Amino acid sequence: LKEKTEDLKRERRLAEDLLHQMLPKPVAKQLRKCQKVEAENYDQVTIFFSDIVGFTSIAASCTPLQVVEMLNNLYVCFDSRIESYDVYKVETIGDAYMVVSGLPERNGTKHADEIAKMSLDLVAAVRQVMIPHMPTDRLQLRAGIHTGPCVAGVVGYKMPRYCLFGDTVNTASRMESTSLPQKIHISSATYDALLTDDAYEIEPRGEIEVKGKGKMKTYWLLGNKNYSVQN
């Protein structure tokens, strides 16, 4: 009986660990108690989006299994890197990778700094990821960041997902889609948030036309003066 009890506890821990990788711990705890998870409003968070440059043509030149292996190599690398920062991985959609800081745990004004450091790390890390079926080539990342308010909540019942809503999500996505290979494109809101400690090398991009937004003044995040990116 004692052995069976220990086995049961071990299985429960494994199940809880898996659940906590899919949903924030406070949310998972509420769902386990069959409680309704209320959507929560956050005044300021920073959202990161990235995708792989030329992913469609890369995917067209290989088998579906090779695509899965390539993305798995990339995301295993990214997942291990982001553990060093105060961020929450929201989801991956195909070759898109979405990360946020400032929720579900609020971290004051640290969110822009955490995402900025992480993004520099990931842009450097992607060059080290091998493409199994294209050993002479390297992946390139296109990244975008925006800072602003958003709402977070759980959607669905059968396979609940923790999702972010609001214009901040859309703008962060636009920053990524208008970025360039191996570049980190940031909005003026993120630029203002990073100015507080003067730790970053940032270059103005100027005004660009952003779909659904009109003209926006944006910047390139180039590096951190006090932070060495570990390749």
PDB file of C-alpha atoms in Angstrom:
ATOM      1  CA  LEU A   1       0.000   0.000   0.000  1.00  0.00           C
ATOM      2  CA  LYS A   2       2.872   2.341   0.874  1.00  0.00           C
ATOM      3  CA  GLU A   3       4.546   1.679  -2.494  1.00  0.00           C
ATOM      4  CA  LYS A   4       1.290   2.276  -4.363  1.00  0.00           C
ATOM      5  CA  THR A   5       0.765   5.546  -2.471  1.00  0.00           C
ATOM      6  CA  GLU A   6       4.288   6.716  -3.422  1.00  0.00           C
ATOM      7  CA  ASP A   7       3.662   5.771  -7.075  1.00  0.00           C
ATOM      8  CA  LEU A   8       0.423   7.728  -7.017  1.00  0.00           C
ATOM      9  CA  LYS A   9       2.144  10.796  -5.530  1.00  0.00           C
ATOM     10  CA  ARG A  10       4.881  10.567  -8.175  1.00  0.00           C
ATOM     11  CA  GLU A  11       2.325  10.362 -10.987  1.00  0.00           C
ATOM     12  CA  ARG A  12       0.417  13.300  -9.555  1.00  0.00           C
ATOM     13  CA  ARG A  13       3.622  15.395  -9.411  1.00  0.00           C
ATOM     14  CA  LEU A  14       4.365  14.541 -13.042  1.00  0.00           C
ATOM     15  CA  ALA A  15       0.829  15.495 -14.069  1.00  0.00           C
ATOM     16  CA  GLU A  16       1.048  18.780 -12.134  1.00  0.00           C
ATOM     17  CA  ASP A  17       4.461  19.617 -13.646  1.00  0.00           C
ATOM     18  CA  LEU A  18       3.036  19.043 -17.123  1.00  0.00           C
ATOM     19  CA  LEU A  19      -0.012  21.192 -16.358  1.00  0.00           C
ATOM     20  CA  HIS A  20       2.190  24.007 -15.012  1.00  0.00           C
ATOM     21  CA  GLN A  21       4.131  24.015 -18.282  1.00  0.00           C
ATOM     22  CA  MET A  22       0.880  24.587 -20.166  1.00  0.00           C
ATOM     23  CA  LEU A  23      -0.816  27.037 -17.798  1.00  0.00           C
ATOM     24  CA  PRO A  24       0.377  29.457 -15.074  1.00  0.00           C
ATOM     25  CA  LYS A  25       0.398  27.853 -11.615  1.00  0.00           C
ATOM     26  CA  PRO A  26      -2.338  30.063 -10.082  1.00  0.00           C
ATOM     27  CA  VAL A  27      -4.587  29.355 -13.090  1.00  0.00           C
ATOM     28  CA  ALA A  28      -3.893  25.602 -12.972  1.00  0.00           C
ATOM     29  CA  LYS A  29      -4.695  25.575  -9.246  1.00  0.00           C
ATOM     30  CA  GLN A  30      -8.074  27.235  -9.855  1.00  0.00           C
ATOM     31  CA  LEU A  31      -8.923  24.840 -12.692  1.00  0.00           C
ATOM     32  CA  ARG A  32      -8.051  21.801 -10.535  1.00  0.00           C
ATOM     33  CA  LYS A  33     -10.520  23.098  -7.942  1.00  0.00           C
ATOM     34  CA  CYS A  34     -13.121  23.490 -10.720  1.00  0.00           C
ATOM     35  CA  GLN A  35     -13.195  27.241 -10.058  1.00  0.00           C
ATOM     36  CA  LYS A  36     -13.953  29.805 -12.750  1.00  0.00           C
ATOM     37  CA  VAL A  37     -10.803  31.628 -13.852  1.00  0.00           C
ATOM     38  CA  GLU A  38     -11.565  35.323 -14.173  1.00  0.00           C
ATOM     39  CA  ALA A  39      -9.829  37.344 -16.899  1.00  0.00           C
ATOM     40  CA  GLU A  40      -7.353  39.810 -15.441  1.00  0.00           C
ATOM     41  CA  ASN A  41      -6.346  43.276 -16.619  1.00  0.00           C
ATOM     42  CA  TYR A  42      -2.670  44.301 -16.655  1.00  0.00           C
ATOM     43  CA  ASP A  43      -1.695  47.972 -16.950  1.00  0.00           C
ATOM     44  CA  GLN A  44       1.749  47.373 -18.439  1.00  0.00           C
ATOM     45  CA  VAL A  45       3.379  44.281 -19.935  1.00  0.00           C
ATOM     46  CA  THR A  46       5.939  43.732 -22.690  1.00  0.00           C
ATOM     47  CA  ILE A  47       5.233  41.228 -25.459  1.00  0.00           C
ATOM     48  CA  PHE A  48       7.743  39.535 -27.770  1.00  0.00           C
ATOM     49  CA  PHE A  49       6.973  37.842 -31.080  1.00  0.00           C
ATOM     50  CA  SER A  50       9.424  36.117 -33.386  1.00  0.00           C
ATOM     51  CA  ASP A  51       9.293  34.011 -36.502  1.00  0.00           C
ATOM     52  CA  ILE A  52      11.745  32.289 -38.852  1.00  0.00           C
ATOM     53  CA  VAL A  53      12.800  34.175 -41.966  1.00  0.00           C
ATOM     54  CA  GLY A  54      11.854  32.231 -45.104  1.00  0.00           C
ATOM     55  CA  PHE A  55      10.096  29.500 -43.150  1.00  0.00           C
ATOM     56  CA  THR A  56       7.585  28.794 -45.942  1.00  0.00           C
ATOM     57  CA  SER A  57      10.307  28.075 -48.499  1.00  0.00           C
ATOM     58  CA  ILE A  58      12.336  26.039 -45.968  1.00  0.00           C
ATOM     59  CA  ALA A  59       9.256  23.958 -45.121  1.00  0.00           C
ATOM     60  CA  ALA A  60       8.482  23.454 -48.825  1.00  0.00           C
ATOM     61  CA  SER A  61      11.910  21.949 -49.429  1.00  0.00           C
ATOM     62  CA  CYS A  62      11.703  19.245 -46.760  1.00  0.00           C
ATOM     63  CA  THR A  63       9.366  16.608 -45.336  1.00  0.00           C
ATOM     64  CA  PRO A  64       6.839  17.334 -42.541  1.00  0.00           C
ATOM     65  CA  LEU A  65       8.916  15.216 -40.141  1.00  0.00           C
ATOM     66  CA  GLN A  66      12.000  17.317 -40.910  1.00  0.00           C
ATOM     67  CA  VAL A  67      10.002  20.506 -40.224  1.00  0.00           C
ATOM     68  CA  VAL A  68       8.920  19.124 -36.840  1.00  0.00           C
ATOM     69  CA  GLU A  69      12.508  18.138 -35.984  1.00  0.00           C
ATOM     70  CA  MET A  70      13.830  21.568 -36.993  1.00  0.00           C
ATOM     71  CA  LEU A  71      11.209  23.460 -34.956  1.00  0.00           C
ATOM     72  CA  ASN A  72      11.718  21.149 -31.984  1.00  0.00           C
ATOM     73  CA  ASN A  73      15.481  21.844 -32.022  1.00  0.00           C
ATOM     74  CA  LEU A  74      14.787  25.580 -32.156  1.00  0.00           C
ATOM     75  CA  TYR A  75      12.153  25.638 -29.423  1.00  0.00           C
ATOM     76  CA  VAL A  76      14.089  23.367 -27.071  1.00  0.00           C
ATOM     77  CA  CYS A  77      16.960  25.860 -27.387  1.00  0.00           C
ATOM     78  CA  PHE A  78      14.649  28.848 -26.816  1.00  0.00           C
ATOM     79  CA  ASP A  79      12.764  27.213 -23.921  1.00  0.00           C
ATOM     80  CA  SER A  80      16.012  26.533 -22.067  1.00  0.00           C
ATOM     81  CA  ARG A  81      17.241  30.104 -22.665  1.00  0.00           C
ATOM     82  CA  ILE A  82      14.128  31.929 -21.473  1.00  0.00           C
ATOM     83  CA  GLU A  83      14.304  30.211 -18.073  1.00  0.00           C
ATOM     84  CA  SER A  84      17.018  32.749 -17.195  1.00  0.00           C
ATOM     85  CA  TYR A  85      14.547  35.629 -17.434  1.00  0.00           C
ATOM     86  CA  ASP A  86      11.366  36.733 -15.681  1.00  0.00           C
ATOM     87  CA  VAL A  87       9.137  35.894 -18.641  1.00  0.00           C
ATOM     88  CA  TYR A  88       6.205  33.617 -19.491  1.00  0.00           C
ATOM     89  CA  LYS A  89       6.042  31.683 -22.753  1.00  0.00           C
ATOM     90  CA  VAL A  90       2.495  32.116 -24.046  1.00  0.00           C
ATOM     91  CA  GLU A  91       2.557  29.804 -27.065  1.00  0.00           C
ATOM     92  CA  THR A  92       4.099  28.723 -30.334  1.00  0.00           C
ATOM     93  CA  ILE A  93       2.073  28.822 -33.559  1.00  0.00           C
ATOM     94  CA  GLY A  94       3.994  27.114 -36.343  1.00  0.00           C
ATOM     95  CA  ASP A  95       7.269  29.037 -36.556  1.00  0.00           C
ATOM     96  CA  ALA A  96       5.980  31.924 -34.396  1.00  0.00           C
ATOM     97  CA  TYR A  97       7.179  32.165 -30.770  1.00  0.00           C
ATOM     98  CA  MET A  98       5.344  34.409 -28.275  1.00  0.00           C
ATOM     99  CA  VAL A  99       6.676  35.444 -24.869  1.00  0.00           C
ATOM    100  CA  VAL A 100       5.474  38.034 -22.333  1.00  0.00           C
ATOM    101  CA  SER A 101       6.844  39.647 -19.185  1.00  0.00           C
ATOM    102  CA  GLY A 102       4.754  41.373 -16.521  1.00  0.00           C
ATOM    103  CA  LEU A 103       2.152  38.622 -16.309  1.00  0.00           C
ATOM    104  CA  PRO A 104       0.816  36.380 -14.869  1.00  0.00           C
ATOM    105  CA  GLU A 105       3.112  37.645 -12.091  1.00  0.00           C
ATOM    106  CA  ARG A 106       3.446  41.433 -12.116  1.00  0.00           C
ATOM    107  CA  ASN A 107       7.065  42.627 -11.928  1.00  0.00           C
ATOM    108  CA  GLY A 108       6.738  46.393 -11.675  1.00  0.00           C
ATOM    109  CA  THR A 109       8.748  48.160 -14.397  1.00  0.00           C
ATOM    110  CA  LYS A 110      11.109  45.226 -15.095  1.00  0.00           C
ATOM    111  CA  HIS A 111       9.103  43.683 -17.951  1.00  0.00           C
ATOM    112  CA  ALA A 112      10.642  45.665 -20.843  1.00  0.00           C
ATOM    113  CA  ASP A 113      14.188  45.043 -19.570  1.00  0.00           C
ATOM    114  CA  GLU A 114      13.564  41.290 -19.141  1.00  0.00           C
ATOM    115  CA  ILE A 115      12.127  40.901 -22.657  1.00  0.00           C
ATOM    116  CA  ALA A 116      14.883  43.046 -24.196  1.00  0.00           C
ATOM    117  CA  LYS A 117      17.660  40.935 -22.639  1.00  0.00           C
ATOM    118  CA  MET A 118      15.873  37.738 -23.601  1.00  0.00           C
ATOM    119  CA  SER A 119      15.372  38.862 -27.207  1.00  0.00           C
ATOM    120  CA  LEU A 120      19.075  39.672 -27.632  1.00  0.00           C
ATOM    121  CA  ASP A 121      19.862  36.221 -26.264  1.00  0.00           C
ATOM    122  CA  LEU A 122      17.444  34.439 -28.635  1.00  0.00           C
ATOM    123  CA  VAL A 123      18.626  36.300 -31.742  1.00  0.00           C
ATOM    124  CA  ALA A 124      22.178  35.227 -30.911  1.00  0.00           C
ATOM    125  CA  ALA A 125      21.106  31.668 -30.004  1.00  0.00           C
ATOM    126  CA  VAL A 126      19.226  30.980 -33.255  1.00  0.00           C
ATOM    127  CA  ARG A 127      22.503  31.100 -35.204  1.00  0.00           C
ATOM    128  CA  GLN A 128      23.736  28.110 -33.218  1.00  0.00           C
ATOM    129  CA  VAL A 129      20.708  25.904 -33.935  1.00  0.00           C
ATOM    130  CA  MET A 130      21.445  23.184 -36.475  1.00  0.00           C
ATOM    131  CA  ILE A 131      18.960  22.390 -39.238  1.00  0.00           C
ATOM    132  CA  PRO A 132      19.276  18.578 -39.385  1.00  0.00           C
ATOM    133  CA  HIS A 133      18.469  18.272 -43.097  1.00  0.00           C
ATOM    134  CA  MET A 134      20.360  21.492 -44.082  1.00  0.00           C
ATOM    135  CA  PRO A 135      23.651  21.257 -42.146  1.00  0.00           C
ATOM    136  CA  THR A 136      25.355  24.085 -44.062  1.00  0.00           C
ATOM    137  CA  ASP A 137      22.527  26.587 -43.448  1.00  0.00           C
ATOM    138  CA  ARG A 138      21.464  28.516 -40.364  1.00  0.00           C
ATOM    139  CA  LEU A 139      18.080  29.826 -39.315  1.00  0.00           C
ATOM    140  CA  GLN A 140      17.427  33.559 -39.073  1.00  0.00           C
ATOM    141  CA  LEU A 141      15.006  35.165 -36.667  1.00  0.00           C
ATOM    142  CA  ARG A 142      12.776  38.208 -37.122  1.00  0.00           C
ATOM    143  CA  ALA A 143      11.661  39.720 -33.802  1.00  0.00           C
ATOM    144  CA  GLY A 144       9.310  42.441 -32.592  1.00  0.00           C
ATOM    145  CA  ILE A 145       8.504  43.919 -29.162  1.00  0.00           C
ATOM    146  CA  HIS A 146       5.797  46.245 -27.841  1.00  0.00           C
ATOM    147  CA  THR A 147       4.849  47.493 -24.359  1.00  0.00           C
ATOM    148  CA  GLY A 148       1.349  48.331 -23.177  1.00  0.00           C
ATOM    149  CA  PRO A 149      -1.798  47.138 -21.351  1.00  0.00           C
ATOM    150  CA  CYS A 150      -3.523  43.816 -21.994  1.00  0.00           C
ATOM    151  CA  VAL A 151      -6.043  41.341 -20.640  1.00  0.00           C
ATOM    152  CA  ALA A 152      -5.160  37.712 -19.907  1.00  0.00           C
ATOM    153  CA  GLY A 153      -7.562  34.853 -19.387  1.00  0.00           C
ATOM    154  CA  VAL A 154      -8.299  31.196 -19.977  1.00  0.00           C
ATOM    155  CA  VAL A 155     -10.212  30.280 -23.124  1.00  0.00           C
ATOM    156  CA  GLY A 156     -11.867  26.914 -23.722  1.00  0.00           C
ATOM    157  CA  TYR A 157     -12.885  23.952 -21.613  1.00  0.00           C
ATOM    158  CA  LYS A 158     -11.701  20.761 -23.331  1.00  0.00           C
ATOM    159  CA  MET A 159      -8.169  22.055 -23.875  1.00  0.00           C
ATOM    160  CA  PRO A 160      -7.978  25.361 -21.979  1.00  0.00           C
ATOM    161  CA  ARG A 161      -5.462  27.924 -23.182  1.00  0.00           C
ATOM    162  CA  TYR A 162      -4.072  30.956 -21.389  1.00  0.00           C
ATOM    163  CA  CYS A 163      -4.447  33.768 -23.939  1.00  0.00           C
ATOM    164  CA  LEU A 164      -3.634  37.476 -24.138  1.00  0.00           C
ATOM    165  CA  PHE A 165      -6.013  40.011 -25.631  1.00  0.00           C
ATOM    166  CA  GLY A 166      -5.810  43.666 -26.584  1.00  0.00           C
ATOM    167  CA  ASP A 167      -4.201  46.091 -28.976  1.00  0.00           C
ATOM    168  CA  THR A 168      -0.782  45.545 -27.367  1.00  0.00           C
ATOM    169  CA  VAL A 169      -0.759  41.978 -28.715  1.00  0.00           C
ATOM    170  CA  ASN A 170      -1.638  43.189 -32.226  1.00  0.00           C
ATOM    171  CA  THR A 171       1.017  45.914 -32.177  1.00  0.00           C
ATOM    172  CA  ALA A 172       3.725  43.503 -30.941  1.00  0.00           C
ATOM    173  CA  SER A 173       2.795  41.175 -33.806  1.00  0.00           C
ATOM    174  CA  ARG A 174       3.057  44.098 -36.255  1.00  0.00           C
ATOM    175  CA  MET A 175       6.512  44.957 -34.888  1.00  0.00           C
ATOM    176  CA  GLU A 176       7.591  41.398 -35.702  1.00  0.00           C
ATOM    177  CA  SER A 177       6.030  41.257 -39.175  1.00  0.00           C
ATOM    178  CA  THR A 178       7.702  44.560 -40.190  1.00  0.00           C
ATOM    179  CA  SER A 179      11.090  43.583 -38.744  1.00  0.00           C
ATOM    180  CA  LEU A 180      14.126  42.359 -40.715  1.00  0.00           C
ATOM    181  CA  PRO A 181      16.319  39.211 -40.508  1.00  0.00           C
ATOM    182  CA  GLN A 182      18.288  38.987 -37.245  1.00  0.00           C
ATOM    183  CA  LYS A 183      16.822  42.317 -36.109  1.00  0.00           C
ATOM    184  CA  ILE A 184      14.800  43.237 -33.021  1.00  0.00           C
ATOM    185  CA  HIS A 185      12.163  45.821 -33.914  1.00  0.00           C
ATOM    186  CA  ILE A 186      10.744  47.788 -30.967  1.00  0.00           C
ATOM    187  CA  SER A 187       7.936  50.318 -30.654  1.00  0.00           C
ATOM    188  CA  SER A 188       8.320  53.806 -29.193  1.00  0.00           C
ATOM    189  CA  ALA A 189       6.488  52.591 -26.041  1.00  0.00           C
ATOM    190  CA  THR A 190       9.153  49.904 -25.483  1.00  0.00           C
ATOM    191  CA  TYR A 191      11.881  52.420 -26.344  1.00  0.00           C
ATOM    192  CA  ASP A 192      10.567  54.776 -23.634  1.00  0.00           C
ATOM    193  CA  ALA A 193      10.422  51.898 -21.121  1.00  0.00           C
ATOM    194  CA  LEU A 194      14.060  50.955 -21.855  1.00  0.00           C
ATOM    195  CA  LEU A 195      15.341  54.536 -21.564  1.00  0.00           C
ATOM    196  CA  THR A 196      14.959  54.572 -17.782  1.00  0.00           C
ATOM    197  CA  ASP A 197      18.348  52.972 -17.007  1.00  0.00           C
ATOM    198  CA  ASP A 198      20.243  53.882 -20.234  1.00  0.00           C
ATOM    199  CA  ALA A 199      21.533  50.304 -20.557  1.00  0.00           C
ATOM    200  CA  TYR A 200      20.683  49.653 -24.209  1.00  0.00           C
ATOM    201  CA  GLU A 201      22.111  50.431 -27.604  1.00  0.00           C
ATOM    202  CA  ILE A 202      19.114  51.523 -29.665  1.00  0.00           C
ATOM    203  CA  GLU A 203      19.005  52.931 -33.181  1.00  0.00           C
ATOM    204  CA  PRO A 204      16.059  54.911 -34.621  1.00  0.00           C
ATOM    205  CA  ARG A 205      14.426  53.276 -37.630  1.00  0.00           C
ATOM    206  CA  GLY A 206      12.286  56.312 -38.371  1.00  0.00           C
ATOM    207  CA  GLU A 207       8.617  56.346 -39.281  1.00  0.00           C
ATOM    208  CA  ILE A 208       7.199  53.296 -41.022  1.00  0.00           C
ATOM    209  CA  GLU A 209       3.741  52.415 -42.263  1.00  0.00           C
ATOM    210  CA  VAL A 210       2.204  49.737 -40.031  1.00  0.00           C
ATOM    211  CA  LYS A 211      -0.929  47.905 -41.172  1.00  0.00           C
ATOM    212  CA  GLY A 212      -3.930  49.035 -39.148  1.00  0.00           C
ATOM    213  CA  LYS A 213      -1.809  51.600 -37.273  1.00  0.00           C
ATOM    214  CA  GLY A 214      -0.735  54.142 -39.844  1.00  0.00           C
ATOM    215  CA  LYS A 215       2.702  55.696 -39.429  1.00  0.00           C
ATOM    216  CA  MET A 216       4.655  54.660 -36.331  1.00  0.00           C
ATOM    217  CA  LYS A 217       8.033  55.786 -35.052  1.00  0.00           C
ATOM    218  CA  THR A 218      10.047  52.647 -34.298  1.00  0.00           C
ATOM    219  CA  TYR A 219      13.561  51.576 -33.325  1.00  0.00           C
ATOM    220  CA  TRP A 220      16.115  48.762 -33.636  1.00  0.00           C
ATOM    221  CA  LEU A 221      17.335  47.168 -30.401  1.00  0.00           C
ATOM    222  CA  LEU A 222      21.045  46.480 -31.024  1.00  0.00           C
ATOM    223  CA  GLY A 223      22.495  45.445 -27.679  1.00  0.00           C
ATOM    224  CA  ASN A 224      22.882  45.957 -23.951  1.00  0.00           C
ATOM    225  CA  LYS A 225      25.872  47.939 -22.682  1.00  0.00           C
ATOM    226  CA  ASN A 226      26.070  45.964 -19.405  1.00  0.00           C
ATOM    227  CA  TYR A 227      25.008  42.537 -20.610  1.00  0.00           C
ATOM    228  CA  SER A 228      27.101  40.029 -22.516  1.00  0.00           C
ATOM    229  CA  VAL A 229      25.008  37.733 -24.711  1.00  0.00           C
ATOM    230  CA  GLN A 230      26.116  34.154 -24.100  1.00  0.00           C
ATOM    231  CA  ASN A 231      26.347  32.332 -27.409  1.00  0.00           C
TER     232      ASN A 231
END
